[in-house]
Every structure is written in structure tokens, then in C-alpha cells.
Tab-separated table of C-alpha atoms in Angstrom:
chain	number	residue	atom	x	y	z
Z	260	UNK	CA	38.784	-8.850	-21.599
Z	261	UNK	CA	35.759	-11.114	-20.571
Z	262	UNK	CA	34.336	-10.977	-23.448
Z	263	UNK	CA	37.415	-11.410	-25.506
Z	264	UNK	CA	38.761	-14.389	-23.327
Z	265	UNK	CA	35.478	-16.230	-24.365
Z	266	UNK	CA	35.793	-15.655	-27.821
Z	267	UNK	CA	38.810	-16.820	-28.016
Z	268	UNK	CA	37.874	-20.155	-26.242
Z	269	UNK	CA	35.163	-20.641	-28.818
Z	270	UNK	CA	37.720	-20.088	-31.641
Z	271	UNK	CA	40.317	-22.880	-30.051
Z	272	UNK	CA	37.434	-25.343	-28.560
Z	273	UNK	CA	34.309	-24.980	-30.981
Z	274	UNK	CA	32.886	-28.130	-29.497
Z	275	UNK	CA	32.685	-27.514	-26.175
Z	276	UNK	CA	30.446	-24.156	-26.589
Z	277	UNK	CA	28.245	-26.019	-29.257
Z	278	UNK	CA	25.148	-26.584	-27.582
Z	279	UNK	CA	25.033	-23.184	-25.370
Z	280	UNK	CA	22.531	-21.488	-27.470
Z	281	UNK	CA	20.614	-25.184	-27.659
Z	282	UNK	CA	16.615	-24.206	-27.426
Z	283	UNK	CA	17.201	-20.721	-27.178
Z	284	UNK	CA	16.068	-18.210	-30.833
Z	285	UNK	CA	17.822	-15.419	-30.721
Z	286	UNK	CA	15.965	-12.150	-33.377
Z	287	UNK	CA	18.160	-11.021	-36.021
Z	288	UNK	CA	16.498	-7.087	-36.805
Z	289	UNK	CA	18.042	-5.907	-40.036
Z	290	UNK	CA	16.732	-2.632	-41.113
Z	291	UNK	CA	20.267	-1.986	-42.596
Z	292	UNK	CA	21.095	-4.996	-45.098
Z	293	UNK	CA	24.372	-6.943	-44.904
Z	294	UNK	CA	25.322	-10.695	-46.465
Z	295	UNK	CA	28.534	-10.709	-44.142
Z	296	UNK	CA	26.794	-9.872	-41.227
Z	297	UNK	CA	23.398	-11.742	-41.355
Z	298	UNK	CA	25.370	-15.166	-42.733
Z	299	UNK	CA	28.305	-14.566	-39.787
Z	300	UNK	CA	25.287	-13.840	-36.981
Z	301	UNK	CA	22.961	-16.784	-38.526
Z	302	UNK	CA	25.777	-19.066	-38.489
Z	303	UNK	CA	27.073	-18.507	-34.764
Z	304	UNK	CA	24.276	-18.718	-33.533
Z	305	UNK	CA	23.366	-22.164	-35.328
Z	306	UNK	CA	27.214	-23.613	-34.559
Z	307	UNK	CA	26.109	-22.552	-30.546
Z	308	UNK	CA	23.218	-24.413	-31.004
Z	309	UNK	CA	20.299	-22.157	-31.797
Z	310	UNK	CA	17.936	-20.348	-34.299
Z	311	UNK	CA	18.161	-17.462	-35.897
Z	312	UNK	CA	14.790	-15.435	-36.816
Z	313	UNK	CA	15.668	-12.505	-39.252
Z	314	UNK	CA	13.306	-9.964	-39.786
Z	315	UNK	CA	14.624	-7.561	-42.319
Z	316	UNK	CA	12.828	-3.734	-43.182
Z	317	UNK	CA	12.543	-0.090	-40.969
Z	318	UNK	CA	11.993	-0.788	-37.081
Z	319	UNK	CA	9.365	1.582	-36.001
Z	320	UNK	CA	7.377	2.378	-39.058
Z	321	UNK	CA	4.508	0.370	-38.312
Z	322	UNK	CA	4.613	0.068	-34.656
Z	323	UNK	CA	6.801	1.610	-32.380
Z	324	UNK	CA	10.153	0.378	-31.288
Z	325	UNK	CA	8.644	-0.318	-27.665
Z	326	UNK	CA	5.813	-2.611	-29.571
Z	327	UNK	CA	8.446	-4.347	-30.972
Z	328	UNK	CA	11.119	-4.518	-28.117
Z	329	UNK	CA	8.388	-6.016	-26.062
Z	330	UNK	CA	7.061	-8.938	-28.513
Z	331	UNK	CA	10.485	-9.695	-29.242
Z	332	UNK	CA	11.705	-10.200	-25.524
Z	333	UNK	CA	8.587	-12.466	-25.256
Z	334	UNK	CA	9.173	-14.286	-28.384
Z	335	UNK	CA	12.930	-14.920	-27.936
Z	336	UNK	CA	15.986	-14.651	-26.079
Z	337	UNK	CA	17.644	-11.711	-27.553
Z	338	UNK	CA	17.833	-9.396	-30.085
Z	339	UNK	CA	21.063	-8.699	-33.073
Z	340	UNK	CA	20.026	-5.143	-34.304
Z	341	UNK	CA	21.563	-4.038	-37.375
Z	342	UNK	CA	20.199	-0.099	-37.671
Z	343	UNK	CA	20.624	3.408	-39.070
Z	344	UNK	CA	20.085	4.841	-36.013
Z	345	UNK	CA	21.928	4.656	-32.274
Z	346	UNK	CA	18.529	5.855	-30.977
Z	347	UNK	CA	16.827	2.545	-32.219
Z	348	UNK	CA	19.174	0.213	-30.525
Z	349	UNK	CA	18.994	2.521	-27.275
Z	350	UNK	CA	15.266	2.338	-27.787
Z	351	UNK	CA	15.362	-1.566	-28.258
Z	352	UNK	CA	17.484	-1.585	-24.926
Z	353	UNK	CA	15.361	0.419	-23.203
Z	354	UNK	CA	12.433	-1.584	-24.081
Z	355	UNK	CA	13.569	-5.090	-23.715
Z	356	UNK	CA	14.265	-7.857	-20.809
Z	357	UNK	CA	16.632	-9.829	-23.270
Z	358	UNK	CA	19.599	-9.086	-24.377
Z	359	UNK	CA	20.737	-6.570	-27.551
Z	360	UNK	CA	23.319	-6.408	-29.597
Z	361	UNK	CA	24.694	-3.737	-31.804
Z	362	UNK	CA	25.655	-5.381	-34.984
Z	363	UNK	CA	25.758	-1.749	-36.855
Z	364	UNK	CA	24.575	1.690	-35.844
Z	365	UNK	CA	25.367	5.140	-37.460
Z	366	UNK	CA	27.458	5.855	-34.583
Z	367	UNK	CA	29.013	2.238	-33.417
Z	368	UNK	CA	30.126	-1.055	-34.820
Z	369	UNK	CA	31.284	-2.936	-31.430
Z	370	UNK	CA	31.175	-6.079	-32.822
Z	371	UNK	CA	33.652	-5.536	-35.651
Z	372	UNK	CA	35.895	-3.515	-32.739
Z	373	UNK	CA	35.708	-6.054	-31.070
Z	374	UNK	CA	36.517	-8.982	-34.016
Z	375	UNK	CA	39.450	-6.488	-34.961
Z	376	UNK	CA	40.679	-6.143	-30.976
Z	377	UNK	CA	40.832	-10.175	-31.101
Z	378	UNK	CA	42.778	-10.055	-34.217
Z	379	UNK	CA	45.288	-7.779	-32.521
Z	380	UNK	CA	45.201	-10.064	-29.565
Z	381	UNK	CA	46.281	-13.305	-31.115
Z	382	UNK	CA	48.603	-11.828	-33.537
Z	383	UNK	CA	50.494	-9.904	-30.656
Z	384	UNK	CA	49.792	-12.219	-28.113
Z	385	UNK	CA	48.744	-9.354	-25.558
Z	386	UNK	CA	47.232	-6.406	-25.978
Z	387	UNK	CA	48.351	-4.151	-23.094
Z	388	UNK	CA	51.204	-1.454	-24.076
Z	389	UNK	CA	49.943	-1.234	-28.085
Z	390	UNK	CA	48.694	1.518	-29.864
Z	391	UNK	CA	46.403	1.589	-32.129
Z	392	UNK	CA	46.281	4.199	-34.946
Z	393	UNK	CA	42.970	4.291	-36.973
Z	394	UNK	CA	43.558	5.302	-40.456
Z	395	UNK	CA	40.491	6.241	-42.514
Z	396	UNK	CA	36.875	8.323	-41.718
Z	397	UNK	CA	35.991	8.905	-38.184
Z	398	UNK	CA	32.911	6.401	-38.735
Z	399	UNK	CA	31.165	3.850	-36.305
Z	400	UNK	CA	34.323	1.525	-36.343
Z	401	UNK	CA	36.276	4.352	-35.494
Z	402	UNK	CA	33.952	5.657	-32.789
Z	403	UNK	CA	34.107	1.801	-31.514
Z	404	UNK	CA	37.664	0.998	-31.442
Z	405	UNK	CA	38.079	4.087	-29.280
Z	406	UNK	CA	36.082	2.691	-26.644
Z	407	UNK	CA	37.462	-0.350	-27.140
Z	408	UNK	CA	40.778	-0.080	-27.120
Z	409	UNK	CA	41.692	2.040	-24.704
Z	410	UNK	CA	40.088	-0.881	-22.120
């Protein structure tokens, strides 16, 4: 709910969070392309106050994920991974002092579970005593919103 709560006070008070990311670069990692979420991460992190770097291509083809975990910890102060693979963002984890974020893997999408457990939030106000029925392919989202939801 943490995590949830803040969102929620960045949606209703924009201005007050706007300068919490202020001198801080955050590494957008995009071996798996995506306009909606590069231009949704980019843009966060720019209304928060900081700088995006994207890097776009395969993680771990030219140097290992550890090489690159451990520049990009020293570089900046965390890293948006948008990958094929789970085991690259558990390697990145692994790997790195800052911060990582899942923004896609072939086995979880947490930040669209939790964009869609928000929704739910503010349109019923509360989320304890819903259900939530997933319609569709047992994918990432669907692996996420289990986890989610039942929180």
C-alpha cells in the first residue's frame, strides 16, 4: 500500500514531489523496445526532477550483466530495465547498489500491476474485499497482478 499511497499523492499534488529526483540520473536499459514505456519512464522521471539516460540493445552481449550492473550503479542512481529475460533483471539486482526496476520481463510486468491496482483503487475507493478476475493469457501482467493483488 506504500507504494500505492505515494503514487497517489504524486497524482493529486504533482508539485510538491517535483524536485525529488533533482540531480539524481536514473538508466533507462531497453533491450525490449516500447514508445509507451520509455516516453511514460523519461517523462516521470523529468516531472520529479531528473534525467533519464536510455540505452537501448541486448544486455549482456558484449559484456556481462555484472560489467554492466556495476558501471551503471557508479554512473547513476538506478536502473529501469525493460528485458526478455527475468534472469537479467535478477542479474542486474544482484549486481547493483542502486535501485532496479522491472519495467517488463518475460515473466513480470509490476509496474503495469501496479498502474492497474491504482486504477482499481481510485475508482473503488478501497481495495480490500474485491476480486479481481484476469481475463486473457496467463502472461507477465497476469503473473504480476497475482502477486499484487492478493496484498
Amino acid at each position: 500500500d506504500d507504494c500505492l499511497d505515494l503514487a497517489a499523492q504524486i497524482k493529486r499534488a504533482p508539485a510538491r514531489f517535483a524536485q525529488r529526483l533533482a540531480g539524481r540520473y536514473l538508466s533507462l536499459l531497453f533491450e525490449k523496445a516500447s514508445l509507451r514505456t520509455r516516453v511514460t519512464f523519461e517523462l516521470a522521471i523529468k516531472q520529479l526532477g531528473g534525467d533519464a539516460i536510455t540505452c537501448t540493445g541486448p544486455i549482456g552481449e558484449r559484456e556481462p550483466v555484472k560489467d554492466v550492473a556495476r558501471n551503471l550503479d557508479r554512473w547513476t542512481h538506478g536502473i529501469v530495465a525493460r528485458v526478455y529475460s527475468q534472469a537479467t533483471i535478477d542479474e542486474l539486482a544482484a549486481w547493483s547498489a542502486v535501485p532496479v526496476i522491472n519495467a517488463l520481463s518475460d515473466l513480470y510486468h509490476p509496474c503495469q500491476a501496479l498502474a492497474d491496482v491504482l486504477t482499481l483503487k481510485e475508482h473503488f475507493g478501497r481495495l480490500d474485499g474485491l476480486k479481481l478476475a484476469f481475463i486473457g493469457d496467463g502472461n507477465n501482467v497476469a503473473h504480476s497482478l497475482m502477486l499484487t493483488a492478493v496484498r
